Coordinates of C-alpha atoms in Angstrom, one line a residue:
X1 CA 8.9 -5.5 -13.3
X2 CA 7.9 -3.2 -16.6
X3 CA 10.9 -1.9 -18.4
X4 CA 8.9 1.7 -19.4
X5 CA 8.6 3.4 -15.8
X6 CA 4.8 4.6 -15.7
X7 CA 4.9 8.4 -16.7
X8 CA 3.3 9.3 -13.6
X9 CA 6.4 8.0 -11.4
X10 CA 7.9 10.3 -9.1
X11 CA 10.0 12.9 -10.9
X12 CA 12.3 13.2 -7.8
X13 CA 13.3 10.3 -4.6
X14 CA 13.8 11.8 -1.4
X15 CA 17.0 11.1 0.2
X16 CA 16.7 8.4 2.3
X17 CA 18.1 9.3 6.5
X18 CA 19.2 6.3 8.5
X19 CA 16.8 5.2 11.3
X20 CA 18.7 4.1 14.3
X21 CA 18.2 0.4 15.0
X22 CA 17.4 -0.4 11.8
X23 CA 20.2 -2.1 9.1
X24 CA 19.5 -3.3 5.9
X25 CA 20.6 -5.9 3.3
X26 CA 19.5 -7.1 -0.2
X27 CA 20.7 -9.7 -2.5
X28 CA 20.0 -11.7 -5.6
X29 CA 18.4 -14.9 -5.5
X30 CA 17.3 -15.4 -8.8
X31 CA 13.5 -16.8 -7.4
X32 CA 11.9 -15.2 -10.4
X33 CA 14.2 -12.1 -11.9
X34 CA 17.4 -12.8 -12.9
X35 CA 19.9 -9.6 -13.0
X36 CA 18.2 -7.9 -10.2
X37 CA 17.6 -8.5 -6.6
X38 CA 14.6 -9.7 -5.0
X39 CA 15.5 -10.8 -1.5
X40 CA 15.2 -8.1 1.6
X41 CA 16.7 -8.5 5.2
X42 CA 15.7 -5.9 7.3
X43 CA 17.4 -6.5 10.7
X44 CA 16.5 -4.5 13.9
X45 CA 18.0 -3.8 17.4
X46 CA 16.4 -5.6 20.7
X47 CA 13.6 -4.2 21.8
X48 CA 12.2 -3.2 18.4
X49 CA 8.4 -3.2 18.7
X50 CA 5.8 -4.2 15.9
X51 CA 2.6 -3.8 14.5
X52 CA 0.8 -5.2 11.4
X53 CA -2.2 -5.3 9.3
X54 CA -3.3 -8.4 6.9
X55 CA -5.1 -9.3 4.1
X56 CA -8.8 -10.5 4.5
X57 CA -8.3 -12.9 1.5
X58 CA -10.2 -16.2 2.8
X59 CA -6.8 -17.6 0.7
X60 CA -3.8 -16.1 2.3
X61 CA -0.1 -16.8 2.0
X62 CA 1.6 -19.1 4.2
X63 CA 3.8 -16.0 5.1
X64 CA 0.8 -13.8 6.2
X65 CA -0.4 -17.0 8.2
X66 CA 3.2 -16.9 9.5
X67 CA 3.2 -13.1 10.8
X68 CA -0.2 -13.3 12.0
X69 CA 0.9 -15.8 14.9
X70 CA 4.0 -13.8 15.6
X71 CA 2.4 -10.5 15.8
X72 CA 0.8 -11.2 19.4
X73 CA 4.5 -11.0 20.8
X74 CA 5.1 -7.5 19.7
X75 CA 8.6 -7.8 19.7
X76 CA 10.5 -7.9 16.0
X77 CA 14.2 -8.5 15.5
X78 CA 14.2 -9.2 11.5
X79 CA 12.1 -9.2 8.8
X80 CA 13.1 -11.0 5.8
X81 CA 10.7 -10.6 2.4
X82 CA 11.2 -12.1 -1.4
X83 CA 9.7 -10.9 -4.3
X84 CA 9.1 -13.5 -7.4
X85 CA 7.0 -16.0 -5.5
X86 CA 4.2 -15.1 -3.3
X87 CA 4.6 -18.5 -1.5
X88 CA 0.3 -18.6 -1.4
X89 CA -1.4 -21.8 -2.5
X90 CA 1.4 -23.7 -1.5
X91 CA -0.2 -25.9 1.5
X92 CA 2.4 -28.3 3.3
X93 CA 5.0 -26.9 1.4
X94 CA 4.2 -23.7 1.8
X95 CA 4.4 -23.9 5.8
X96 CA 8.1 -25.8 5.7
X97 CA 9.4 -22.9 3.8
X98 CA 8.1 -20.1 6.3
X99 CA 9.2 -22.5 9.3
X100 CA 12.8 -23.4 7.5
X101 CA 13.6 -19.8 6.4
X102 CA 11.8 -18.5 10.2
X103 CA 14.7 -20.9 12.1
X104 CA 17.6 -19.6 9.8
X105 CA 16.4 -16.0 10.2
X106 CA 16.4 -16.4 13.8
X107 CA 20.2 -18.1 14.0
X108 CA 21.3 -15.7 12.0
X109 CA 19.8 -12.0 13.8
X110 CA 20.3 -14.0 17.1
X111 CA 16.9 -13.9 18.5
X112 CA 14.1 -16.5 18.6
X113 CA 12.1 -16.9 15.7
X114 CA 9.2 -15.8 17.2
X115 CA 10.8 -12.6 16.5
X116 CA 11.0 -13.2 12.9
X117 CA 8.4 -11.7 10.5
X118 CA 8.2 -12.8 6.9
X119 CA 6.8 -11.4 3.3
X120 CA 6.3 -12.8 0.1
X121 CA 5.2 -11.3 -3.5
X122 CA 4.9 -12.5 -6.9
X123 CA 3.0 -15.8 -8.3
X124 CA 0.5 -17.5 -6.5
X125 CA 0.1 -21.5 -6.8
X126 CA 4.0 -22.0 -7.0
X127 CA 5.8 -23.9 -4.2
X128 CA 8.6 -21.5 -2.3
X129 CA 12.0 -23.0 -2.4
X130 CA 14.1 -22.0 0.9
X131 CA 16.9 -23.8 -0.1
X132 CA 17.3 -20.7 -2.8
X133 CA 18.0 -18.1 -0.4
X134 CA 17.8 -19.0 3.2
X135 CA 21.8 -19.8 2.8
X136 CA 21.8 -16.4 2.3
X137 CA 20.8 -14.5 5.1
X138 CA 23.7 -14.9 7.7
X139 CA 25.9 -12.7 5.3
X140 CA 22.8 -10.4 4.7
X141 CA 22.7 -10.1 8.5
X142 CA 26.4 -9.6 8.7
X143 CA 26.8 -6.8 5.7
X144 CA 23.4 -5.0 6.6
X145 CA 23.6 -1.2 6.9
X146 CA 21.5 1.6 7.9
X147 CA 20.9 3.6 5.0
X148 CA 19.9 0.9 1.9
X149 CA 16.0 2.3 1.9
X150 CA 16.2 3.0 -1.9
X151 CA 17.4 -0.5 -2.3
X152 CA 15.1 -2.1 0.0
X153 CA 12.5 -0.6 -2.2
X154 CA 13.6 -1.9 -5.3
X155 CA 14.0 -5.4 -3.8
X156 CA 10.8 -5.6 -3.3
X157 CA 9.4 -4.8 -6.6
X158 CA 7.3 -7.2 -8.6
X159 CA 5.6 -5.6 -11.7
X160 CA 6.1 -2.3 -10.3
X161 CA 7.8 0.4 -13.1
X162 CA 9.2 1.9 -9.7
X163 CA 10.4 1.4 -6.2
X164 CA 8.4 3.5 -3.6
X165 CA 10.1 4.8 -1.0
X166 CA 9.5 7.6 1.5
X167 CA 10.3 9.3 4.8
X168 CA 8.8 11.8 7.9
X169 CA 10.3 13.7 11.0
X170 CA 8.0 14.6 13.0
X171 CA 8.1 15.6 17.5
X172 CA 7.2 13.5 20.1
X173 CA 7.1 15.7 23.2
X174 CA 9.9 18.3 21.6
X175 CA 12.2 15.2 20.2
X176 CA 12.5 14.7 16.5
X177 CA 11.9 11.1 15.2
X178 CA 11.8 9.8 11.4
X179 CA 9.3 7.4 9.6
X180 CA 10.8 5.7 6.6
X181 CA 8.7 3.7 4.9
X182 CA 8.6 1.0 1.4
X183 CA 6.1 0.1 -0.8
X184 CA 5.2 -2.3 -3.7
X185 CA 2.1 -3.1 -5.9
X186 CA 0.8 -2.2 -8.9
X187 CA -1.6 -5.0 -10.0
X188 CA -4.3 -7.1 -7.6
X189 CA -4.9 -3.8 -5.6
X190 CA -7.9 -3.8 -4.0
X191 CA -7.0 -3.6 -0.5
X192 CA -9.0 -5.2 2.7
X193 CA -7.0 -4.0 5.3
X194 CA -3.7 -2.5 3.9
X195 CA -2.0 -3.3 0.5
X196 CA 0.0 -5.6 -0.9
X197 CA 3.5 -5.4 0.5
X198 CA 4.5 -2.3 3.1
X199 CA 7.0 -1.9 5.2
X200 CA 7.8 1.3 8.0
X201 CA 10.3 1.9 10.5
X202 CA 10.7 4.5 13.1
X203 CA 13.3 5.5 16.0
X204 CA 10.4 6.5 18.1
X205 CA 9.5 4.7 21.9
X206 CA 6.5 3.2 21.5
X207 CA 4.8 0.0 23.3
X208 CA 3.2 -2.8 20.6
X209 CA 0.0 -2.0 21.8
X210 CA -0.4 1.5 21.2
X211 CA 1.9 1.1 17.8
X212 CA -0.9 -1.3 16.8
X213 CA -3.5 1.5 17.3
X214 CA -2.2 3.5 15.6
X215 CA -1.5 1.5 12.4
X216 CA -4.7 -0.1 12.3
X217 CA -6.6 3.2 12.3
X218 CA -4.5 4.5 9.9
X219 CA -4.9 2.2 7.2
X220 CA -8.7 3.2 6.8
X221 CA -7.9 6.7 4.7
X222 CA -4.7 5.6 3.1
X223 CA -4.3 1.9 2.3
X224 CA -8.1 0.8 2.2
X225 CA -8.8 3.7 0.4
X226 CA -6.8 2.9 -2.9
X227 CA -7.8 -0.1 -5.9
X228 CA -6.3 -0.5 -9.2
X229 CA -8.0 -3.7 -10.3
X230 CA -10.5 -4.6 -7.6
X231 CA -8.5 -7.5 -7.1
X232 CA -7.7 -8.0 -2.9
X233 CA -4.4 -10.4 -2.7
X234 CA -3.6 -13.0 -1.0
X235 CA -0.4 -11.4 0.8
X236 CA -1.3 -8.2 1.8
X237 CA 0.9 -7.0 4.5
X238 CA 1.9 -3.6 6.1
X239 CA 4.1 -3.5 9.1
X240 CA 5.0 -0.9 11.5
X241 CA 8.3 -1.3 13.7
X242 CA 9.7 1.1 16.1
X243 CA 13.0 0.7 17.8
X244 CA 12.6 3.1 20.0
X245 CA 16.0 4.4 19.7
X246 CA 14.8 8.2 20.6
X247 CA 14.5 7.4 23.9
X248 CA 18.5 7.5 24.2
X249 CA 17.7 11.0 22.8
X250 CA 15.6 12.0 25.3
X251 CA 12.0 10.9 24.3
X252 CA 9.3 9.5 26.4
X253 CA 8.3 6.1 26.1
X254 CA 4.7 5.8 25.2
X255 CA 2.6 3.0 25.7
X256 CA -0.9 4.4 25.0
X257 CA -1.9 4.8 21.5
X258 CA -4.1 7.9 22.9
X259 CA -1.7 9.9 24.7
X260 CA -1.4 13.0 23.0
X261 CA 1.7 13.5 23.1
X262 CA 1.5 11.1 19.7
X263 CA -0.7 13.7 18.2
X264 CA 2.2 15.1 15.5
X265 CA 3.2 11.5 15.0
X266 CA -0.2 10.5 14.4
X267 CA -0.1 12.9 11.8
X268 CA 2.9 11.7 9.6
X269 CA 2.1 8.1 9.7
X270 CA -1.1 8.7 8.5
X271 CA 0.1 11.5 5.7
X272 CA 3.8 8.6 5.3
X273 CA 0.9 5.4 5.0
X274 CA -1.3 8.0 2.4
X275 CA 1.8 9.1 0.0
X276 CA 3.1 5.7 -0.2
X277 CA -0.7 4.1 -1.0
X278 CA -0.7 7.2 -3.7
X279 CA 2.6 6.1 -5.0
X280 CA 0.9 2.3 -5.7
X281 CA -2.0 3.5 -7.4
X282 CA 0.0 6.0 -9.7
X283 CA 2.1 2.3 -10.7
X284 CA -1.1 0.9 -11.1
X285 CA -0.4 -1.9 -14.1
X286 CA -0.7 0.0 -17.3
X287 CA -1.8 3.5 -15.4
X288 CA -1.7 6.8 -17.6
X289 CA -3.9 8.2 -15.1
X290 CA -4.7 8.9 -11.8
X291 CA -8.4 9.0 -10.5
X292 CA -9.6 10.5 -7.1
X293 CA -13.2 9.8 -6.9
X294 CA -14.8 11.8 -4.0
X295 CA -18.5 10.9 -2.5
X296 CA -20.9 13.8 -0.2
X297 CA -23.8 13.9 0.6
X298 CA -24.6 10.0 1.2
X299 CA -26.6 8.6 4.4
X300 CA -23.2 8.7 6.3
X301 CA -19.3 7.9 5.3
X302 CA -19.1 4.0 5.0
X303 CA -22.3 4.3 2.7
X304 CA -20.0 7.1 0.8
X305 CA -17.0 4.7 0.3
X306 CA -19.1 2.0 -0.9
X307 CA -20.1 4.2 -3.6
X308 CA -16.8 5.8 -4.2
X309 CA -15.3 2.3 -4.4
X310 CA -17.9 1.5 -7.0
X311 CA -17.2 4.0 -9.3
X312 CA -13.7 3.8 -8.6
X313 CA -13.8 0.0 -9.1
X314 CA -15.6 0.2 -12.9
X315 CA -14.2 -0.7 -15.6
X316 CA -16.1 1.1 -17.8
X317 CA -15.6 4.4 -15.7
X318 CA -11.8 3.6 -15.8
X319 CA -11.9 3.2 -19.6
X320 CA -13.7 6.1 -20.1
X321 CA -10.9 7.6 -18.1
X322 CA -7.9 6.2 -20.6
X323 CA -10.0 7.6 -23.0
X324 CA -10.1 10.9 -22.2
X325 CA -13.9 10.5 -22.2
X326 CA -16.0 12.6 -19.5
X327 CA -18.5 10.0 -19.8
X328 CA -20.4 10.8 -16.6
X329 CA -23.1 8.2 -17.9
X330 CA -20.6 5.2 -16.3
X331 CA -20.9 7.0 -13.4
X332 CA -24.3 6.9 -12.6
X333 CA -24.6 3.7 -13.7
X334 CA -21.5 3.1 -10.9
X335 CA -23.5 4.8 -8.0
X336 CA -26.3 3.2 -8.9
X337 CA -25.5 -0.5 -8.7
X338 CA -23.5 0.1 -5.5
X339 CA -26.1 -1.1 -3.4
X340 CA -26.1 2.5 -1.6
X341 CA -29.0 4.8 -0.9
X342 CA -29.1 7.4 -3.9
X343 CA -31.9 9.3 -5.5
X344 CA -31.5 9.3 -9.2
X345 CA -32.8 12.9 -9.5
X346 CA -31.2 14.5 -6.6
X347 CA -27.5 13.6 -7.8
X348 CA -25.2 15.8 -9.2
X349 CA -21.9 15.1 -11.2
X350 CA -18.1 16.9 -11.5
X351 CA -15.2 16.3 -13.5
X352 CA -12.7 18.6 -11.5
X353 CA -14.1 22.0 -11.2
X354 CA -17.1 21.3 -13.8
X355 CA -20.5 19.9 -12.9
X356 CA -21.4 17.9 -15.6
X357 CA -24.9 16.3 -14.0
X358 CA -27.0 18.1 -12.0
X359 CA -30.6 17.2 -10.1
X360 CA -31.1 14.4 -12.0
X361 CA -30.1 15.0 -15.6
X362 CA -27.3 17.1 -17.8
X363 CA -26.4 20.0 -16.5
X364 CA -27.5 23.0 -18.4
X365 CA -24.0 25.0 -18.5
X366 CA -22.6 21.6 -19.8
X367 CA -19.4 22.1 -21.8
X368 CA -18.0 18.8 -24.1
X369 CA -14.8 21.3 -24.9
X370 CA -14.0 22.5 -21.5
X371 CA -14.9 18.6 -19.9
X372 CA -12.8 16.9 -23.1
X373 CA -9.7 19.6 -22.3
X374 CA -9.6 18.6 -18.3
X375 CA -9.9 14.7 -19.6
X376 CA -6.7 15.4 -20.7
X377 CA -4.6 16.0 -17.9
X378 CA -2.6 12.9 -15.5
X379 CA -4.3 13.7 -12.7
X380 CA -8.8 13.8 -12.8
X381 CA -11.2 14.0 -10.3
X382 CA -14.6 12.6 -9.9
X383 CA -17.3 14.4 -7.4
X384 CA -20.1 13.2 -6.7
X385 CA -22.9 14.6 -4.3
X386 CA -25.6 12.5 -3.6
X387 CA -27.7 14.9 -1.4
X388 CA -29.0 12.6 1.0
X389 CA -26.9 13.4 4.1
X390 CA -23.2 14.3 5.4
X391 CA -21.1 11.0 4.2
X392 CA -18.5 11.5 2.8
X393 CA -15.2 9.6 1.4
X394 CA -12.3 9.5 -1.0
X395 CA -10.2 6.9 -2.6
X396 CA -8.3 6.4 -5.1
X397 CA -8.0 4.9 -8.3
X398 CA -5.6 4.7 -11.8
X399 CA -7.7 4.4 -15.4
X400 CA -7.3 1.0 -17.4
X401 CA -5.5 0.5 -20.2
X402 CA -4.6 -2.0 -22.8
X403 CA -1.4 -2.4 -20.9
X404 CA -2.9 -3.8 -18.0
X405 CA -4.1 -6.7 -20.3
X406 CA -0.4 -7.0 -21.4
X407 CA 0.8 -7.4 -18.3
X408 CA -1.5 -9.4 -16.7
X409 CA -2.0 -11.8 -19.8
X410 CA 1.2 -13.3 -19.8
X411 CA 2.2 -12.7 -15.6
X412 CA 3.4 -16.2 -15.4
X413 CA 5.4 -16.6 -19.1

């Protein structure tokens, strides 16, 4: 964790509502940070339903190993995450700690541990100790409260300059229900199914099935559509639980990720699970910048975000970026190696609101002053139209600065 908070951090928090059959703990276990905590219990009600998304990292953590065999129940009672040590690389080791802290999690919520999900963030190759924290969760369980979502963020912080942390009401069938959700990462962002370390809770009724619908289509516009470095991790993980607690207040229980009746909460997951991925990139290690990098035009929309990711992925675009430098040369040179259809002479280039390239070559209305004076706001857009079709995409990207180097030279010091 960065003592300068990146200047494009939020400039206010939202104030955090309670979500009913959810409680919350946090504590110091000195894994990693000393003076600060970096263990999370989130503990929910019975009948609390889940969903989750994982890394595609041919490596991954024990703990995403550990979720991934849980997840077919659908049922959740606690979720228990540490920041400090991503408890990946570990092997035999690795698999005692998930199992030792699973059975302790378990005794203490009082539900089988098959209703136990686990996360783990920070340095990969380091064996996990249990025996630093697991002693801690029967109090955790015991003092947890509803309304500790700003702490639960900061819990869960790593290198992050800021905890993330936001929440949605929304109807389902005339009855309000509330998202909250969490967030960390701000280095090894290059997400292959969600990102780094996500967590959201909601009072609304709805079956495992459905709620797993709805959070695996989700992540494709939000989640996978955000990079920092390029870098996918190891321990990726977003959750979704829902306690269903509405239903006391009069809301149907749905079991069908399709009914419409989910429409409106459809709609603030999606825009919930896009903020928060927003709020990574904008941490991004080093970040003075954020990038949207938006592709039209391309044979159809996963050719687009192949692109988009290209130029969003380039160093030397991102540099050019820190630099304030509308060097639209980088970009071409980032369609162009995508691997993409693209017709050199039928592509055309903008830097917000100015085309810089056009058919092929400079534009003739070109401006370096008006270009070099939009480089220099916090927030720049990339467009790029590669007239062969109707794909399009977004994502999202931060610029790359010497700070990232910093940071990422001396991680494990």
């Amino acid at each position: 964790m960065s003592d300068a908070v990146s200047p494009l951090a939020p400039k206010s928090y939202p104030q955090m509502p309670p979500i009913d059959g959810v409680r919350i703990a946090t504590a110091e276990a000195g894994i990693k940070y000393k003076g600060r905590t970096d263990l999370l219990a989130m503990v929910f009600d019975e009948g609390t339903t889940v969903a989750g998304v994982f890394t595609k990292s041919k490596c991954p953590s024990a703990p995403v190993d550990f979720c991934r065999a849980n997840l077919p129940g659908g049922s959740a009672r606690i979720l228990v995450v540490n920041s400090g040590n991503a408890n990946a690389f570990t092997g035999k080791k690795g698999r005692e700690t998930t199992e030792m802290t699973a059975v302790l999690a378990s005794k203490a919520a009082g539900s089988s541990s098959k209703e136990v999900f686990l996360a783990s963030t920070g340095v990969i190759g380091e064996p996990l100790d249990a025996k630093k924290f697991a002693h801690l969760l029967d109090d955790m369980v015991v003092r947890a409260e509803p309304g500790l979502w700003a702490e639960a963020g900061k819990a869960i912080m790593t290198t992050d300059t800021y905890p993330k942390y936001l929440t949605a009401t929304c109807q389902i069938d005339g009855i309000d229900v509330t998202l909250n959700g969490i967030a960390k990462g701000a280095g090894m962002i290059a997400p292959d199914m969600a990102t780094m370390l996500s967590f959201v809770a909601t009072d609304a009724p709805i079956g495992a099935r459905a709620l797993q619908d709805l959070l695996s289509k989700g992540v494709g516009m939000t989640f996978n559509s955000v990079t920092v470095d390029s870098d996918t991790s190891t321990s990726d993980t977003l959750m979704l639980f829902a306690t269903g607690a509405a239903e006391k207040r009069g809301a149907a229980r749905i079991e069908d990720a399709e009914d419409p009746r989910l429409s409106n909460f459809r709609r603030a997951l999606n825009k919930l699970l896009k903020a928060l991925a927003l709020q990574v990139v904008r941490d991004g290690e080093g970040a003075r910048k954020q990038i949207g990098v938006t592709v039209t035009g391309a044979k159809n929309a996963r050719s687009a975000k192949r692109v988009a990711l290209s130029i969003a992925n380039s160093p030397l675009v991102k540099t050019a970026v820190a630099g304030e430098d509308a060097n639209w040369g980088r970009v071409v040179m980032a369609v162009g190696k995508a691997g993409e259809p693209a017709d050199r002479d039928m592509l055309s280039i903008w830097f917000g609101d100015i085309r810089v390239a056009h058919a092929g070559e400079r534009d003739p209305d070109y401006s370096e002053e008006a270009t070099s004076s939009y480089m220099e706001g916090d927030e720049i857009d990339i467009r790029v139209d590669l007239g062969l079709g109707r794909g399009q995409a977004t994502v999202w990207t931060c610029d790359l600065t010497k700070e990232y180097v910093a940071i990422n030279g001396d991680y494990r010091s």
